[in-house]
Coordinates of C-alpha atoms and ligand atoms in Angstrom, one line a residue:
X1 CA 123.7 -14.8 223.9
X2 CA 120.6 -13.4 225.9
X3 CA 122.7 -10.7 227.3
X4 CA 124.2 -10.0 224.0
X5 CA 121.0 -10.0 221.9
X6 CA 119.3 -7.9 224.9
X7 CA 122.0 -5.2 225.0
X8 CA 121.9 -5.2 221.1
X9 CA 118.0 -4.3 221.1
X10 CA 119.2 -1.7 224.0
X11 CA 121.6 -0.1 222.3
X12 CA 119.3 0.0 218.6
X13 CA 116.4 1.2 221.3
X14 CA 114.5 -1.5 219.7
X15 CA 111.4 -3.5 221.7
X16 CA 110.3 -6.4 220.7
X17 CA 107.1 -6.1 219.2
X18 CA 104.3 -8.1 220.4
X19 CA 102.4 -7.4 217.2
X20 CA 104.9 -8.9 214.8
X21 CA 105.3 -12.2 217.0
X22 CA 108.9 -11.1 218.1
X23 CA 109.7 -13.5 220.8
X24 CA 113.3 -13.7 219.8
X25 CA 115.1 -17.2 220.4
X26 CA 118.6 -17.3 222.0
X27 CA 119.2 -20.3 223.7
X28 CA 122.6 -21.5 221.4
X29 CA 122.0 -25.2 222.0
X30 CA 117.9 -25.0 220.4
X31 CA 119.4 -22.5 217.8
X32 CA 121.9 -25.0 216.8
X33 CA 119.4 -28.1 216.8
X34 CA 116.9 -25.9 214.7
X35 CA 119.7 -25.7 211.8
X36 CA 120.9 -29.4 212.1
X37 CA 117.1 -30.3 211.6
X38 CA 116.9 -29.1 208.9
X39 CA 119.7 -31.2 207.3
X40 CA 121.5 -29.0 205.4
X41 CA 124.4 -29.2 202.9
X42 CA 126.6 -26.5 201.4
X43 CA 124.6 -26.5 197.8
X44 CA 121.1 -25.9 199.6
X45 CA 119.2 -22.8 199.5
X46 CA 117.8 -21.9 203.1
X47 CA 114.3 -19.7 203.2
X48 CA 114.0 -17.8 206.7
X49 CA 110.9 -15.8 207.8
X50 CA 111.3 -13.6 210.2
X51 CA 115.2 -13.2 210.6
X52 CA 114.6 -11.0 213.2
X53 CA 118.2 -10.2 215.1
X54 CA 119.9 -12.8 212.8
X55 CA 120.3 -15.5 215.5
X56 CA 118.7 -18.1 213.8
X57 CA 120.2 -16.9 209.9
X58 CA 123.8 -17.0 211.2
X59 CA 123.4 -20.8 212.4
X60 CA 122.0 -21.7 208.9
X61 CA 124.1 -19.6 206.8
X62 CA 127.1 -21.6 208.5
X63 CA 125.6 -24.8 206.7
X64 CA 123.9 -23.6 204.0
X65 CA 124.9 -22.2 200.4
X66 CA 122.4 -19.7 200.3
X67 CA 120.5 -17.7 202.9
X68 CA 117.5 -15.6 201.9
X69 CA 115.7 -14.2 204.9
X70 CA 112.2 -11.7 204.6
X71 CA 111.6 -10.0 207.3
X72 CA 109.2 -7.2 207.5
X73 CA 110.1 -4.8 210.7
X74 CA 112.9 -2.2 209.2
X75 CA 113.5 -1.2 212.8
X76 CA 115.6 -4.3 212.8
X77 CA 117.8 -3.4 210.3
X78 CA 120.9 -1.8 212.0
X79 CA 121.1 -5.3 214.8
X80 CA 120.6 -7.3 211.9
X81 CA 123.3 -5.9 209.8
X82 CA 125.9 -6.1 212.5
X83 CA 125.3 -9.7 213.1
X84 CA 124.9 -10.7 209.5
X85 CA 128.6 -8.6 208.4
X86 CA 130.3 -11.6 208.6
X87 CA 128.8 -13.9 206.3
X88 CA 128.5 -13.2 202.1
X89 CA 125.7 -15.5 202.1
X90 CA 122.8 -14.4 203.3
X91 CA 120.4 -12.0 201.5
X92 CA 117.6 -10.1 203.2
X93 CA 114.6 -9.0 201.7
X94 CA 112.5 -6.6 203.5
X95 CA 108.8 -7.1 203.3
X96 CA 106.1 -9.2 204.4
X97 CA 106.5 -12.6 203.5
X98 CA 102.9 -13.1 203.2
X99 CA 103.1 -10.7 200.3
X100 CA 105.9 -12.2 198.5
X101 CA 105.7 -14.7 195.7
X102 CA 107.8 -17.9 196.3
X103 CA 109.3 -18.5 192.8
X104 CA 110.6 -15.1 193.1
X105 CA 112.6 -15.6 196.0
X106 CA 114.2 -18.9 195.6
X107 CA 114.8 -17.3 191.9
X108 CA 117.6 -14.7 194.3
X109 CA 119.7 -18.1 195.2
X110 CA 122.8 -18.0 192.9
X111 CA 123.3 -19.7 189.7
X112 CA 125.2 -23.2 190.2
X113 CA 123.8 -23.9 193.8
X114 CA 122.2 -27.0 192.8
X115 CA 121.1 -28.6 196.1
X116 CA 117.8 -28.7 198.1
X117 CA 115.7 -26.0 198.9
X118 CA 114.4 -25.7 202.3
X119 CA 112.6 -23.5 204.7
X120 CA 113.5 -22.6 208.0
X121 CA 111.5 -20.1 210.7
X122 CA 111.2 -19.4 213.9
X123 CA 107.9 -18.3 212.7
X124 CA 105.7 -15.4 214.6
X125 CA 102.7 -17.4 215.7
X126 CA 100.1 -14.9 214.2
X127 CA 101.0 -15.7 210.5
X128 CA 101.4 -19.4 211.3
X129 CA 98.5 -21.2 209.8
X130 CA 98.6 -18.8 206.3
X131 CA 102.6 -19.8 206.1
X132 CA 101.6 -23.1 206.2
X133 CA 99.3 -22.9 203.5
X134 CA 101.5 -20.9 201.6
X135 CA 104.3 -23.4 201.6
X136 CA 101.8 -26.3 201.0
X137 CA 99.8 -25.2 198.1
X138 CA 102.7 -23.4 196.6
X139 CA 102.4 -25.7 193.7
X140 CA 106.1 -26.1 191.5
X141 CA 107.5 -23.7 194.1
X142 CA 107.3 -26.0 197.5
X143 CA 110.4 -26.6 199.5
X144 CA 111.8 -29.8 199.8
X145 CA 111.9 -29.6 203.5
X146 CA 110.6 -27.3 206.4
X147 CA 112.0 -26.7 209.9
X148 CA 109.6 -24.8 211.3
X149 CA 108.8 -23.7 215.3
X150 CA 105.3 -22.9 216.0
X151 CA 103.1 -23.0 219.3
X152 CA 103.3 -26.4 220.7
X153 CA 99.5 -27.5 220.1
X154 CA 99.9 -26.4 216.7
X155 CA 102.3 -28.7 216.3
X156 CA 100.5 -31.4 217.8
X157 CA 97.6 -30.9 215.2
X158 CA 99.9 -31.0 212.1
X159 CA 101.2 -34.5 213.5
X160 CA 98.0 -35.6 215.2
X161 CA 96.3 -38.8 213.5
X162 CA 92.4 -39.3 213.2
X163 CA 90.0 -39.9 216.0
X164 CA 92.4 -37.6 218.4
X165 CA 91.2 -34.3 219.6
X166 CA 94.0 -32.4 217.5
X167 CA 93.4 -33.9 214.6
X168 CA 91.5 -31.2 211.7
X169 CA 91.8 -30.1 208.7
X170 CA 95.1 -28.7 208.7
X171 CA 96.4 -32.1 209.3
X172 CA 95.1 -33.3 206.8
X173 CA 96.4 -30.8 204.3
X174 CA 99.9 -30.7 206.1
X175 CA 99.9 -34.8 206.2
X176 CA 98.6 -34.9 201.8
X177 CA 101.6 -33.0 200.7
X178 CA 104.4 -33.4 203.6
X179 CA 105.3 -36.4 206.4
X180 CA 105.5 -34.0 209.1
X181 CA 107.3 -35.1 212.4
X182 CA 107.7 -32.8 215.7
X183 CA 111.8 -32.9 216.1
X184 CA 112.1 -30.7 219.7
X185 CA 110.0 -29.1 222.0
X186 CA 111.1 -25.6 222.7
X187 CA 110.4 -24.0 226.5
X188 CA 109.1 -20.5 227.0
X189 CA 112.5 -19.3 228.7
X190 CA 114.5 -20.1 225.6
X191 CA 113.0 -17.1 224.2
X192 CA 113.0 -13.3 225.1
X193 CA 110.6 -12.1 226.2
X194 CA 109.6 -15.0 227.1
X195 CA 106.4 -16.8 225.1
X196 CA 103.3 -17.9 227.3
X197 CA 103.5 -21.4 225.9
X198 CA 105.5 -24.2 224.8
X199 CA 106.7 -24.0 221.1
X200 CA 108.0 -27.2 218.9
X201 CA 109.7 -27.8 215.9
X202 CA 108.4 -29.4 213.2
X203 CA 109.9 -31.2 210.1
X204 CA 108.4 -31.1 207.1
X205 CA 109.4 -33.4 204.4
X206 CA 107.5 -32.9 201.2
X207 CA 106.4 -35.7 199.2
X208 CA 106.9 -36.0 195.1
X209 CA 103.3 -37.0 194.6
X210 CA 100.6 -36.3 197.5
X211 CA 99.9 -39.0 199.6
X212 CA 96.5 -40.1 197.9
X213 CA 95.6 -39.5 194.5
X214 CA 92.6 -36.9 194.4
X215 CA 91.3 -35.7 190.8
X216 CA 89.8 -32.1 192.0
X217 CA 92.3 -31.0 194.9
X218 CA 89.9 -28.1 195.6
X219 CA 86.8 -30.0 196.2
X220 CA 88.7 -32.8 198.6
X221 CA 90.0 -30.1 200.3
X222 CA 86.3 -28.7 200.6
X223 CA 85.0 -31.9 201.8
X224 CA 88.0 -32.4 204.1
X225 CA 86.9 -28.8 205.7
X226 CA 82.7 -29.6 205.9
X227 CA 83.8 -32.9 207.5
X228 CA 86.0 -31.1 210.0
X229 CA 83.4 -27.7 210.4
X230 CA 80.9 -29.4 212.6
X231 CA 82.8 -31.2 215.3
X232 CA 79.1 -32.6 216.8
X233 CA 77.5 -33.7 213.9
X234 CA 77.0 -37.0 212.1
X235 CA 79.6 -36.9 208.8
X236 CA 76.4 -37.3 207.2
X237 CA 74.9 -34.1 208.8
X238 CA 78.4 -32.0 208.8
X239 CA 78.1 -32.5 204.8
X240 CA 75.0 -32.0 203.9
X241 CA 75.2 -28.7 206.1
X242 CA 78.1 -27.5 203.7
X243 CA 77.6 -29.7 200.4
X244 CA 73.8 -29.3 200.9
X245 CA 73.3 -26.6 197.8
X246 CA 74.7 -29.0 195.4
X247 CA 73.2 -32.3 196.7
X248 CA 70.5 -34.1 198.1
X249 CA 70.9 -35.6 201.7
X250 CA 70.2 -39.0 200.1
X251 CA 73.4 -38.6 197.6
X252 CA 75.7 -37.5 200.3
X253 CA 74.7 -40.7 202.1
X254 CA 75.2 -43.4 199.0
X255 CA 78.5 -41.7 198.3
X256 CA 79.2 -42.7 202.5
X257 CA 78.2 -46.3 201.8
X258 CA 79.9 -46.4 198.1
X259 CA 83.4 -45.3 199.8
X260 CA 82.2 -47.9 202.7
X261 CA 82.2 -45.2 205.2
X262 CA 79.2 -45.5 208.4
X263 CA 77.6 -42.1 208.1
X264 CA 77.2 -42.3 211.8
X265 CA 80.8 -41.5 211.9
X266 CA 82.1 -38.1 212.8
X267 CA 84.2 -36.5 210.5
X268 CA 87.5 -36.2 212.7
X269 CA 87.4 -40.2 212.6
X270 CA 88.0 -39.8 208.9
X271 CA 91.5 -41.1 208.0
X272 CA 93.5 -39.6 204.5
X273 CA 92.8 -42.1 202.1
X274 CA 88.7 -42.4 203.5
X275 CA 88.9 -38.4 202.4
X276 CA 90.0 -39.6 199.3
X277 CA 87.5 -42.1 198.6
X278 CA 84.6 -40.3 200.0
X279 CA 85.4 -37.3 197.9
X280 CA 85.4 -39.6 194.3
X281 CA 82.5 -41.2 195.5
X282 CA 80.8 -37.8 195.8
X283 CA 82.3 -36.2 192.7
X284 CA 80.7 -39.7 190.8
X285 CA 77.4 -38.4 192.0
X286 CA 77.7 -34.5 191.4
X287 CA 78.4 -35.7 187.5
Ligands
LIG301 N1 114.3 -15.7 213.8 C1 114.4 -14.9 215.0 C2 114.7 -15.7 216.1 O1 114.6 -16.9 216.0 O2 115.1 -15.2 217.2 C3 113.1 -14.1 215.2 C4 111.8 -14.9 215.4 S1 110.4 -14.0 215.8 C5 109.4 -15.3 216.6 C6 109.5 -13.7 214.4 C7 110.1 -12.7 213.4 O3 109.3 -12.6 212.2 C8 110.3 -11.3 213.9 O4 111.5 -10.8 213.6 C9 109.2 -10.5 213.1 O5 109.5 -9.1 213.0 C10 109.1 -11.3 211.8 N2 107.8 -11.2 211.1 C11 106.6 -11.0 211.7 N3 105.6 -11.0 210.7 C12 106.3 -11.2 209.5 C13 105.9 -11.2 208.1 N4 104.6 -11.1 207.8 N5 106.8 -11.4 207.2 C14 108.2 -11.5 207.5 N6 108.6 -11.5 208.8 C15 107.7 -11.3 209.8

């Protein structure tokens, strides 16, 4: 498949584009895992960003009912086509995903396919962080599940638990809407050309309801971030630095002791459900 997928680019005179995150994967075996993790049935509607040669799209549109893949370099087109000429159910939508609104595109899936929708990427690592959010916060329109490879240490972070190193904010909003687990880790010479670092795949499964019950989603996520923006300050210090406009020092620190939280602590110590309490305690005093 290397060779094939290297002559292919050849013969298109197409180079991968460093810009556009194309580090193409063609080891069969990790192709072939990436599809099975993402559990899919013949009713499911698949979501690929970033199709790029097809390698990945062909492996799920074996399993899936529907394929809808955006990628945004045209210059793909012609190797994409070829590979794609055998299946009748993928669709590709040229643009940049980022662009694109959700509900629109699982809206192309055909009538009567009335299983899962899921999202699966190999997924350029420059637009990895604002996918994620897309996906998360895509309120009505989220997947039910996400296969998605990214650079190993991001990985780590969406999985990483409190008091660890990788543990921020975007674990916390990955970890509030989805139980992610890392299902593979990926080597640099699965890939041409071939990545500086390790990738991994991640599973997302989204939860029905979050997994703590927040009543302003915005400000959690707001004191989430100020907990997380001042990696050596006091919680105490890191909030009042960022919530400081709207309240007094001496709130922020009864809203710590009301949600039984040491304001000595730093903020990465912080599990989900302390977020939660901190931020009611805090939106108590702001009333
Ligand atoms: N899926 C292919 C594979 O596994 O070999 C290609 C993966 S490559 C890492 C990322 C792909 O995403 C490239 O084809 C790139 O052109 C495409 N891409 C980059 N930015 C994009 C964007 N904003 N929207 C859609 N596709 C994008």
């Amino acid at each position: 498949m290397v060779a094939r997928t290297r002559k292919q680019l050849r013969r298109h005179n197409i180079r991968a584009k460093k810009r556009l995150g194309q580090n193409f994967l063609l080891d069969k075996g990790i192709l072939a895992q990436l599809a099975a993790a993402a559990e899919l049935s013949l009713t499911d509607t698949v979501l690929e960003i970033g199709p790029g040669s097809g390698n990945l799209t062909v492996e799920l549109a074996r399993r899936a009912g529907a394929v809808i893949a955006v990628e945004t370099d045209r210059d793909l087109e012609p190797v994409l086509a070829a590979n794609l000429s055998e299946f009748d159910n993928i669709q590709v939508i040229w643009g940049d995903f980022l662009e694109q609104s959700l509900e629109s595109l699982w809206q192309l899936a055909p009538t009567g396919l009335d299983g899962e929708r899921k999202v699966v990427a190999n997924l350029p690592y420059y637009i990895t962080s604002p996918v994620l959010i897309k996906l998360l916060t895509a309120a009505g329109h989220r997947p039910r599940l996400a296969v998605i490879l990214v650079q190993l240490e991001v990985a780590e972070r969406l999985v990483a638990e409190p008091g660890t190193k990788a543990y921020g904010s975007l674990s916390v909003l990955t970890q509030y809407f989805t139980c992610p687990e890392l299902v593979l880790k990926v080597p640099p010479a699965a890939f041409f050309p071939r990545p500086k670092v390790w990738s991994a795949a991640i599973r997302l499964r989204f939860r029905d309801q979050p997994a703590v019950r927040v009543q302003d989603e915005e400000f959690f996520f707001k004191v989430v971030r100020a907990a997380f923006g001042h990696r050596r300050k006091t919680l105490l210090n890191s909030l009042h630095y960022d919530l400081g406009e709207r309240m007094a020092k001496e709130d922020i620190a009864t809203a710590l002791s009301r949600a039984g939280i040491d304001d000595k602590r730093r903020g990465e110590t912080l599990n989900i459900e302390e977020f939660a309490l901190l931020t009611a305690a805090l939106t108590e005093l702001l009333r």
